[in-house]
Amino acid sequence: MTTHAQALLPKGGKAHRVYLLLCDDIANGRYAEGEFLPGENRLASILSVSRITVRRALDALAADGWIEKRVGAGSVVLPQHRQETKIAANFATLIPQLVEFDQKTTARLLSFSYNLPSKSVAAALGLTKGQRIQTAVRVRLFDGEPFSFLTTHVPEEIARNYDETDLATQPLFRLLERNGVEVEGADQTVTATLAGPGAAESLDVAVGSPLLSIERVVRDASGRGVEHLFALYRPDRFRIEMSMTRTGAGKSRQWQPVIGAQDP
């Protein structure tokens, strides 16, 4: 599915926001395949906008293949084939699973350069003033559909051991290991963000669409930062899950993640 009609809606305008909200509802199963959306008047009331605004958003949804508008019946949700390729990861084992995804998916290298890092990246990697990094931007695809937008930063002395061809064909984690880097651990945060123009174009979503954001700093056995990753994932094609169990007794009873839990 492409998203061309929504581009005709003013960015940040009410119709554009309604379009994004309904896209998210459909992608996340709140409105299932074959189900009718609420009528224009009902949607206008729910979303506190005019009926004209709702109609413009519905026209864009129909043009982009999310719904079919049926005269006298309403708007019915069409099959969303993208959901068939949705990837799931267990939060407790997220890093090794993401490495496995690198091996099972394909990547498209968008840019490859050497430059000075931003202050935040330099601090995360523990670099001194003047130290350069290699920056690469890639889109990762599963079954030919984009699901992640990756920006990696690696200290120059490590990155000189591989080139653009290597990075376009092999996971970065494997390239680091191939060149003698002994990865010891990583710090990782998961949050949510909105798609900027570059990520939106590469992931085939609208600017301002919600994305899952993962930031990771990988360190070697000496504690040196060897990779900084900033990854954006489409929530309709990737999700993070966690299995939990109750442990302890009495007032000390608490929830703990189940390490090694299998994804469905």
PDB file of C-alpha atoms in Angstrom:
ATOM      1  CA  MET A   1       0.000   0.000   0.000  1.00  0.00           C
ATOM      2  CA  THR A   2       1.290   3.470  -0.827  1.00  0.00           C
ATOM      3  CA  THR A   3       0.363   6.736   0.804  1.00  0.00           C
ATOM      4  CA  HIS A   4       0.052   9.309  -1.929  1.00  0.00           C
ATOM      5  CA  ALA A   5      -3.405  10.816  -1.481  1.00  0.00           C
ATOM      6  CA  GLN A   6      -2.719  11.850   2.111  1.00  0.00           C
ATOM      7  CA  ALA A   7       0.138  14.017   0.825  1.00  0.00           C
ATOM      8  CA  LEU A   8      -2.512  16.281  -0.715  1.00  0.00           C
ATOM      9  CA  LEU A   9      -3.854  17.059   2.762  1.00  0.00           C
ATOM     10  CA  PRO A  10      -2.211  20.063   4.460  1.00  0.00           C
ATOM     11  CA  LYS A  11       0.467  18.859   6.899  1.00  0.00           C
ATOM     12  CA  GLY A  12      -0.731  19.476  10.412  1.00  0.00           C
ATOM     13  CA  GLY A  13      -4.235  20.310   9.188  1.00  0.00           C
ATOM     14  CA  LYS A  14      -7.315  18.806  10.789  1.00  0.00           C
ATOM     15  CA  ALA A  15      -8.080  16.478   7.870  1.00  0.00           C
ATOM     16  CA  HIS A  16      -4.489  15.222   7.886  1.00  0.00           C
ATOM     17  CA  ARG A  17      -4.668  14.483  11.621  1.00  0.00           C
ATOM     18  CA  VAL A  18      -7.970  12.632  11.168  1.00  0.00           C
ATOM     19  CA  TYR A  19      -6.387  10.635   8.339  1.00  0.00           C
ATOM     20  CA  LEU A  20      -3.447   9.624  10.589  1.00  0.00           C
ATOM     21  CA  LEU A  21      -5.725   8.718  13.502  1.00  0.00           C
ATOM     22  CA  LEU A  22      -7.902   6.481  11.345  1.00  0.00           C
ATOM     23  CA  CYS A  23      -4.841   4.894   9.691  1.00  0.00           C
ATOM     24  CA  ASP A  24      -3.530   4.032  13.139  1.00  0.00           C
ATOM     25  CA  ASP A  25      -6.899   2.623  14.230  1.00  0.00           C
ATOM     26  CA  ILE A  26      -7.080   0.395  11.163  1.00  0.00           C
ATOM     27  CA  ALA A  27      -3.419  -0.700  11.322  1.00  0.00           C
ATOM     28  CA  ASN A  28      -3.817  -1.690  14.971  1.00  0.00           C
ATOM     29  CA  GLY A  29      -7.040  -3.611  14.417  1.00  0.00           C
ATOM     30  CA  ARG A  30      -9.445  -1.249  16.141  1.00  0.00           C
ATOM     31  CA  TYR A  31     -11.421  -1.379  12.905  1.00  0.00           C
ATOM     32  CA  ALA A  32     -11.085  -4.846  11.396  1.00  0.00           C
ATOM     33  CA  GLU A  33     -11.177  -5.927   7.770  1.00  0.00           C
ATOM     34  CA  GLY A  34     -14.762  -5.812   6.496  1.00  0.00           C
ATOM     35  CA  GLU A  35     -15.938  -3.602   9.350  1.00  0.00           C
ATOM     36  CA  PHE A  36     -17.678  -0.305   8.640  1.00  0.00           C
ATOM     37  CA  LEU A  37     -16.270   2.872  10.126  1.00  0.00           C
ATOM     38  CA  PRO A  38     -18.658   5.078  12.099  1.00  0.00           C
ATOM     39  CA  GLY A  39     -20.613   7.451   9.869  1.00  0.00           C
ATOM     40  CA  GLU A  40     -19.317  10.905   8.981  1.00  0.00           C
ATOM     41  CA  ASN A  41     -21.500  12.643  11.571  1.00  0.00           C
ATOM     42  CA  ARG A  42     -20.444  10.208  14.290  1.00  0.00           C
ATOM     43  CA  LEU A  43     -16.752  10.554  13.438  1.00  0.00           C
ATOM     44  CA  ALA A  44     -17.080  14.338  13.389  1.00  0.00           C
ATOM     45  CA  SER A  45     -18.544  14.186  16.894  1.00  0.00           C
ATOM     46  CA  ILE A  46     -15.969  11.709  18.219  1.00  0.00           C
ATOM     47  CA  LEU A  47     -13.012  13.666  16.810  1.00  0.00           C
ATOM     48  CA  SER A  48     -14.450  17.149  17.417  1.00  0.00           C
ATOM     49  CA  VAL A  49     -14.083  18.255  13.802  1.00  0.00           C
ATOM     50  CA  SER A  50     -16.468  19.223  11.016  1.00  0.00           C
ATOM     51  CA  ARG A  51     -18.130  16.723   8.723  1.00  0.00           C
ATOM     52  CA  ILE A  52     -16.267  18.279   5.764  1.00  0.00           C
ATOM     53  CA  THR A  53     -12.956  17.559   7.522  1.00  0.00           C
ATOM     54  CA  VAL A  54     -13.964  13.932   8.065  1.00  0.00           C
ATOM     55  CA  ARG A  55     -15.066  13.596   4.438  1.00  0.00           C
ATOM     56  CA  ARG A  56     -11.700  14.862   3.151  1.00  0.00           C
ATOM     57  CA  ALA A  57      -9.854  12.402   5.396  1.00  0.00           C
ATOM     58  CA  LEU A  58     -12.076   9.519   4.258  1.00  0.00           C
ATOM     59  CA  ASP A  59     -11.519  10.430   0.598  1.00  0.00           C
ATOM     60  CA  ALA A  60      -7.744  10.209   1.183  1.00  0.00           C
ATOM     61  CA  LEU A  61      -8.114   6.885   3.012  1.00  0.00           C
ATOM     62  CA  ALA A  62     -10.126   5.502   0.118  1.00  0.00           C
ATOM     63  CA  ALA A  63      -7.609   6.725  -2.465  1.00  0.00           C
ATOM     64  CA  ASP A  64      -4.769   5.099  -0.520  1.00  0.00           C
ATOM     65  CA  GLY A  65      -6.555   1.757  -0.250  1.00  0.00           C
ATOM     66  CA  TRP A  66      -7.398   1.733   3.439  1.00  0.00           C
ATOM     67  CA  ILE A  67     -11.163   1.809   2.975  1.00  0.00           C
ATOM     68  CA  GLU A  68     -13.838   1.571   0.300  1.00  0.00           C
ATOM     69  CA  LYS A  69     -16.610   4.168   0.308  1.00  0.00           C
ATOM     70  CA  ARG A  70     -19.938   2.552  -0.560  1.00  0.00           C
ATOM     71  CA  VAL A  71     -22.825   4.768  -1.575  1.00  0.00           C
ATOM     72  CA  GLY A  72     -25.639   4.547   0.937  1.00  0.00           C
ATOM     73  CA  ALA A  73     -23.710   2.141   3.191  1.00  0.00           C
ATOM     74  CA  GLY A  74     -20.623   3.925   4.491  1.00  0.00           C
ATOM     75  CA  SER A  75     -16.879   3.241   4.558  1.00  0.00           C
ATOM     76  CA  VAL A  76     -15.699  -0.352   4.898  1.00  0.00           C
ATOM     77  CA  VAL A  77     -12.164  -1.360   5.914  1.00  0.00           C
ATOM     78  CA  LEU A  78     -10.236  -3.142   3.167  1.00  0.00           C
ATOM     79  CA  PRO A  79      -7.716  -6.000   3.741  1.00  0.00           C
ATOM     80  CA  GLN A  80      -4.405  -4.635   5.010  1.00  0.00           C
ATOM     81  CA  HIS A  81      -1.830  -6.990   3.521  1.00  0.00           C
ATOM     82  CA  ARG A  82       1.032  -5.241   5.309  1.00  0.00           C
ATOM     83  CA  GLN A  83      -0.107  -6.810   8.610  1.00  0.00           C
ATOM     84  CA  GLU A  84       0.781 -10.253   7.274  1.00  0.00           C
ATOM     85  CA  THR A  85       4.482  -9.350   7.539  1.00  0.00           C
ATOM     86  CA  LYS A  86       4.355  -7.898  11.052  1.00  0.00           C
ATOM     87  CA  ILE A  87       7.387  -8.813  13.162  1.00  0.00           C
ATOM     88  CA  ALA A  88       7.229  -9.403  16.912  1.00  0.00           C
ATOM     89  CA  ALA A  89      10.075  -9.227  19.431  1.00  0.00           C
ATOM     90  CA  ASN A  90      10.105 -10.146  23.104  1.00  0.00           C
ATOM     91  CA  PHE A  91      11.298  -7.218  25.214  1.00  0.00           C
ATOM     92  CA  ALA A  92      13.290  -9.434  27.592  1.00  0.00           C
ATOM     93  CA  THR A  93      15.427 -10.759  24.722  1.00  0.00           C
ATOM     94  CA  LEU A  94      15.165  -7.778  22.399  1.00  0.00           C
ATOM     95  CA  ILE A  95      18.812  -7.231  21.432  1.00  0.00           C
ATOM     96  CA  PRO A  96      19.594 -10.810  20.268  1.00  0.00           C
ATOM     97  CA  GLN A  97      16.280 -10.891  18.413  1.00  0.00           C
ATOM     98  CA  LEU A  98      17.072  -7.658  16.580  1.00  0.00           C
ATOM     99  CA  VAL A  99      20.408  -9.172  15.537  1.00  0.00           C
ATOM    100  CA  GLU A 100      18.487 -12.194  14.222  1.00  0.00           C
ATOM    101  CA  PHE A 101      16.162  -9.851  12.290  1.00  0.00           C
ATOM    102  CA  ASP A 102      19.260  -8.348  10.639  1.00  0.00           C
ATOM    103  CA  GLN A 103      20.086 -11.804   9.305  1.00  0.00           C
ATOM    104  CA  LYS A 104      16.565 -12.601   8.084  1.00  0.00           C
ATOM    105  CA  THR A 105      15.796  -9.256   6.432  1.00  0.00           C
ATOM    106  CA  THR A 106      17.348  -7.202   3.657  1.00  0.00           C
ATOM    107  CA  ALA A 107      18.820  -3.716   3.879  1.00  0.00           C
ATOM    108  CA  ARG A 108      19.069  -0.759   1.535  1.00  0.00           C
ATOM    109  CA  LEU A 109      21.986   1.588   2.235  1.00  0.00           C
ATOM    110  CA  LEU A 110      20.913   5.219   1.844  1.00  0.00           C
ATOM    111  CA  SER A 111      24.071   7.041   2.945  1.00  0.00           C
ATOM    112  CA  PHE A 112      27.603   6.338   4.169  1.00  0.00           C
ATOM    113  CA  SER A 113      29.991   9.050   5.365  1.00  0.00           C
ATOM    114  CA  TYR A 114      32.684  10.069   7.853  1.00  0.00           C
ATOM    115  CA  ASN A 115      32.050  13.128   9.974  1.00  0.00           C
ATOM    116  CA  LEU A 116      32.267  14.689  13.420  1.00  0.00           C
ATOM    117  CA  PRO A 117      29.611  13.416  15.833  1.00  0.00           C
ATOM    118  CA  SER A 118      26.941  15.450  17.533  1.00  0.00           C
ATOM    119  CA  LYS A 119      27.538  16.214  21.210  1.00  0.00           C
ATOM    120  CA  SER A 120      25.034  13.564  22.278  1.00  0.00           C
ATOM    121  CA  VAL A 121      26.572  10.822  20.115  1.00  0.00           C
ATOM    122  CA  ALA A 122      30.108  11.775  21.195  1.00  0.00           C
ATOM    123  CA  ALA A 123      29.058  11.572  24.841  1.00  0.00           C
ATOM    124  CA  ALA A 124      27.270   8.240  24.341  1.00  0.00           C
ATOM    125  CA  LEU A 125      30.336   6.682  22.690  1.00  0.00           C
ATOM    126  CA  GLY A 126      32.831   8.352  25.035  1.00  0.00           C
ATOM    127  CA  LEU A 127      34.694  10.095  22.201  1.00  0.00           C
ATOM    128  CA  THR A 128      37.178  12.901  22.701  1.00  0.00           C
ATOM    129  CA  LYS A 129      37.050  16.189  20.822  1.00  0.00           C
ATOM    130  CA  GLY A 130      38.036  15.790  17.181  1.00  0.00           C
ATOM    131  CA  GLN A 131      37.378  12.045  16.971  1.00  0.00           C
ATOM    132  CA  ARG A 132      35.335  11.214  13.877  1.00  0.00           C
ATOM    133  CA  ILE A 133      32.647   8.641  13.317  1.00  0.00           C
ATOM    134  CA  GLN A 134      31.309   6.689  10.376  1.00  0.00           C
ATOM    135  CA  THR A 135      27.589   7.360   9.917  1.00  0.00           C
ATOM    136  CA  ALA A 136      25.329   5.080   7.882  1.00  0.00           C
ATOM    137  CA  VAL A 137      21.619   5.324   7.187  1.00  0.00           C
ATOM    138  CA  ARG A 138      19.789   2.196   6.093  1.00  0.00           C
ATOM    139  CA  VAL A 139      16.253   0.991   5.546  1.00  0.00           C
ATOM    140  CA  ARG A 140      15.567  -2.605   6.475  1.00  0.00           C
ATOM    141  CA  LEU A 141      12.890  -4.560   4.615  1.00  0.00           C
ATOM    142  CA  PHE A 142      10.956  -7.734   5.374  1.00  0.00           C
ATOM    143  CA  ASP A 143       9.284  -9.471   2.421  1.00  0.00           C
ATOM    144  CA  GLY A 144      10.122  -6.378   0.382  1.00  0.00           C
ATOM    145  CA  GLU A 145       8.273  -3.993   2.717  1.00  0.00           C
ATOM    146  CA  PRO A 146      10.160  -1.359   4.768  1.00  0.00           C
ATOM    147  CA  PHE A 147       9.786  -1.723   8.523  1.00  0.00           C
ATOM    148  CA  SER A 148      12.815   0.019  10.068  1.00  0.00           C
ATOM    149  CA  PHE A 149      14.896   3.148   9.449  1.00  0.00           C
ATOM    150  CA  LEU A 150      18.364   2.804  10.991  1.00  0.00           C
ATOM    151  CA  THR A 151      21.057   5.389  11.674  1.00  0.00           C
ATOM    152  CA  THR A 152      24.318   3.989  13.055  1.00  0.00           C
ATOM    153  CA  HIS A 153      27.438   5.758  14.301  1.00  0.00           C
ATOM    154  CA  VAL A 154      30.733   3.875  14.731  1.00  0.00           C
ATOM    155  CA  PRO A 155      34.117   5.315  15.797  1.00  0.00           C
ATOM    156  CA  GLU A 156      36.314   5.854  12.723  1.00  0.00           C
ATOM    157  CA  GLU A 157      39.149   3.560  13.850  1.00  0.00           C
ATOM    158  CA  ILE A 158      36.692   0.651  13.965  1.00  0.00           C
ATOM    159  CA  ALA A 159      34.655   1.579  10.894  1.00  0.00           C
ATOM    160  CA  ARG A 160      37.704   1.724   8.596  1.00  0.00           C
ATOM    161  CA  ASN A 161      37.715  -2.086   8.706  1.00  0.00           C
ATOM    162  CA  TYR A 162      34.596  -2.359   6.537  1.00  0.00           C
ATOM    163  CA  ASP A 163      33.190  -0.502   3.538  1.00  0.00           C
ATOM    164  CA  GLU A 164      29.869   0.446   1.980  1.00  0.00           C
ATOM    165  CA  THR A 165      29.475  -2.910   0.234  1.00  0.00           C
ATOM    166  CA  ASP A 166      29.962  -4.776   3.508  1.00  0.00           C
ATOM    167  CA  LEU A 167      27.402  -2.630   5.285  1.00  0.00           C
ATOM    168  CA  ALA A 168      24.860  -3.018   2.491  1.00  0.00           C
ATOM    169  CA  THR A 169      25.088  -6.819   2.607  1.00  0.00           C
ATOM    170  CA  GLN A 170      25.895  -7.768   6.212  1.00  0.00           C
ATOM    171  CA  PRO A 171      24.568  -6.859   9.691  1.00  0.00           C
ATOM    172  CA  LEU A 172      26.754  -4.268  11.413  1.00  0.00           C
ATOM    173  CA  PHE A 173      26.987  -6.457  14.505  1.00  0.00           C
ATOM    174  CA  ARG A 174      28.700  -9.165  12.433  1.00  0.00           C
ATOM    175  CA  LEU A 175      31.082  -6.657  10.853  1.00  0.00           C
ATOM    176  CA  LEU A 176      32.177  -5.482  14.294  1.00  0.00           C
ATOM    177  CA  GLU A 177      32.817  -9.054  15.429  1.00  0.00           C
ATOM    178  CA  ARG A 178      34.636  -9.909  12.187  1.00  0.00           C
ATOM    179  CA  ASN A 179      37.095  -7.143  12.911  1.00  0.00           C
ATOM    180  CA  GLY A 180      37.900  -8.248  16.439  1.00  0.00           C
ATOM    181  CA  VAL A 181      35.464  -6.180  18.481  1.00  0.00           C
ATOM    182  CA  GLU A 182      34.378  -8.159  21.553  1.00  0.00           C
ATOM    183  CA  VAL A 183      30.936  -6.861  22.402  1.00  0.00           C
ATOM    184  CA  GLU A 184      30.276  -7.057  26.130  1.00  0.00           C
ATOM    185  CA  GLY A 185      26.981  -5.237  26.623  1.00  0.00           C
ATOM    186  CA  ALA A 186      24.638  -2.465  25.612  1.00  0.00           C
ATOM    187  CA  ASP A 187      22.346   0.191  27.029  1.00  0.00           C
ATOM    188  CA  GLN A 188      19.020   0.582  25.274  1.00  0.00           C
ATOM    189  CA  THR A 189      15.944   2.786  25.530  1.00  0.00           C
ATOM    190  CA  VAL A 190      12.579   2.351  23.839  1.00  0.00           C
ATOM    191  CA  THR A 191      10.141   5.204  23.306  1.00  0.00           C
ATOM    192  CA  ALA A 192       7.793   6.660  20.715  1.00  0.00           C
ATOM    193  CA  THR A 193       8.311   9.479  18.241  1.00  0.00           C
ATOM    194  CA  LEU A 194       6.854  11.031  15.083  1.00  0.00           C
ATOM    195  CA  ALA A 195       8.148  10.466  11.571  1.00  0.00           C
ATOM    196  CA  GLY A 196      10.218  13.269  10.090  1.00  0.00           C
ATOM    197  CA  PRO A 197      10.434  13.809   6.316  1.00  0.00           C
ATOM    198  CA  GLY A 198      13.417  11.482   5.711  1.00  0.00           C
ATOM    199  CA  ALA A 199      12.124   8.579   7.782  1.00  0.00           C
ATOM    200  CA  ALA A 200       8.579   9.052   6.467  1.00  0.00           C
ATOM    201  CA  GLU A 201       9.687   8.774   2.833  1.00  0.00           C
ATOM    202  CA  SER A 202      11.875   5.729   3.479  1.00  0.00           C
ATOM    203  CA  LEU A 203       9.244   3.894   5.538  1.00  0.00           C
ATOM    204  CA  ASP A 204       6.371   4.835   3.203  1.00  0.00           C
ATOM    205  CA  VAL A 205       4.353   6.617   5.887  1.00  0.00           C
ATOM    206  CA  ALA A 206       3.021  10.129   6.292  1.00  0.00           C
ATOM    207  CA  VAL A 207       5.111  12.829   7.956  1.00  0.00           C
ATOM    208  CA  GLY A 208       4.026  12.949  11.587  1.00  0.00           C
ATOM    209  CA  SER A 209       3.040   9.287  11.739  1.00  0.00           C
ATOM    210  CA  PRO A 210       3.794   7.563  15.072  1.00  0.00           C
ATOM    211  CA  LEU A 211       6.896   5.358  15.121  1.00  0.00           C
ATOM    212  CA  LEU A 212       8.568   3.124  17.677  1.00  0.00           C
ATOM    213  CA  SER A 213      12.016   4.488  18.558  1.00  0.00           C
ATOM    214  CA  ILE A 214      14.951   2.447  19.882  1.00  0.00           C
ATOM    215  CA  GLU A 215      18.292   3.994  20.871  1.00  0.00           C
ATOM    216  CA  ARG A 216      21.156   1.642  21.690  1.00  0.00           C
ATOM    217  CA  VAL A 217      24.794   2.130  22.725  1.00  0.00           C
ATOM    218  CA  VAL A 218      26.925  -1.011  22.322  1.00  0.00           C
ATOM    219  CA  ARG A 219      30.125  -1.386  24.376  1.00  0.00           C
ATOM    220  CA  ASP A 220      33.119  -3.727  24.207  1.00  0.00           C
ATOM    221  CA  ALA A 221      34.790  -5.591  27.060  1.00  0.00           C
ATOM    222  CA  SER A 222      36.743  -2.476  28.072  1.00  0.00           C
ATOM    223  CA  GLY A 223      33.587  -0.358  28.269  1.00  0.00           C
ATOM    224  CA  ARG A 224      34.409   1.541  25.085  1.00  0.00           C
ATOM    225  CA  GLY A 225      31.430   2.605  22.974  1.00  0.00           C
ATOM    226  CA  VAL A 226      31.650   0.812  19.606  1.00  0.00           C
ATOM    227  CA  GLU A 227      28.229   1.568  18.098  1.00  0.00           C
ATOM    228  CA  HIS A 228      25.431   4.064  18.573  1.00  0.00           C
ATOM    229  CA  LEU A 229      22.155   3.044  16.932  1.00  0.00           C
ATOM    230  CA  PHE A 230      19.026   5.109  16.459  1.00  0.00           C
ATOM    231  CA  ALA A 231      16.275   2.941  14.976  1.00  0.00           C
ATOM    232  CA  LEU A 232      12.734   3.835  13.957  1.00  0.00           C
ATOM    233  CA  TYR A 233      10.141   1.096  13.434  1.00  0.00           C
ATOM    234  CA  ARG A 234       6.717   1.123  11.843  1.00  0.00           C
ATOM    235  CA  PRO A 235       4.277   0.022  14.584  1.00  0.00           C
ATOM    236  CA  ASP A 236       2.024  -1.640  12.018  1.00  0.00           C
ATOM    237  CA  ARG A 237       4.914  -3.921  10.973  1.00  0.00           C
ATOM    238  CA  PHE A 238       6.846  -4.345  14.208  1.00  0.00           C
ATOM    239  CA  ARG A 239       5.839  -4.740  17.837  1.00  0.00           C
ATOM    240  CA  ILE A 240       7.539  -5.453  21.159  1.00  0.00           C
ATOM    241  CA  GLU A 241       5.978  -7.928  23.560  1.00  0.00           C
ATOM    242  CA  MET A 242       6.858  -9.134  27.067  1.00  0.00           C
ATOM    243  CA  SER A 243       5.854 -12.228  29.036  1.00  0.00           C
ATOM    244  CA  MET A 244       5.617 -11.634  32.801  1.00  0.00           C
ATOM    245  CA  THR A 245       5.341 -13.860  35.843  1.00  0.00           C
ATOM    246  CA  ARG A 246       4.498 -13.162  39.488  1.00  0.00           C
ATOM    247  CA  THR A 247       7.272 -14.105  41.921  1.00  0.00           C
ATOM    248  CA  GLY A 248       7.846 -13.907  45.671  1.00  0.00           C
ATOM    249  CA  ALA A 249       5.371 -14.132  48.511  1.00  0.00           C
ATOM    250  CA  GLY A 250       3.177 -11.791  50.502  1.00  0.00           C
ATOM    251  CA  LYS A 251       3.880  -8.074  50.174  1.00  0.00           C
ATOM    252  CA  SER A 252       7.153  -8.782  48.349  1.00  0.00           C
ATOM    253  CA  ARG A 253       5.317 -10.486  45.472  1.00  0.00           C
ATOM    254  CA  GLN A 254       6.120  -8.705  42.217  1.00  0.00           C
ATOM    255  CA  TRP A 255       6.146  -8.941  38.423  1.00  0.00           C
ATOM    256  CA  GLN A 256       9.292 -10.140  36.652  1.00  0.00           C
ATOM    257  CA  PRO A 257      10.001 -10.669  32.945  1.00  0.00           C
ATOM    258  CA  VAL A 258      10.268 -14.220  31.684  1.00  0.00           C
ATOM    259  CA  ILE A 259      13.713 -14.418  30.078  1.00  0.00           C
ATOM    260  CA  GLY A 260      13.741 -16.557  26.990  1.00  0.00           C
ATOM    261  CA  ALA A 261       9.963 -16.485  26.513  1.00  0.00           C
ATOM    262  CA  GLN A 262       8.896 -17.475  23.034  1.00  0.00           C
ATOM    263  CA  ASP A 263       7.052 -15.074  20.764  1.00  0.00           C
ATOM    264  CA  PRO A 264       3.752 -16.286  19.358  1.00  0.00           C
TER     265      PRO A 264
END
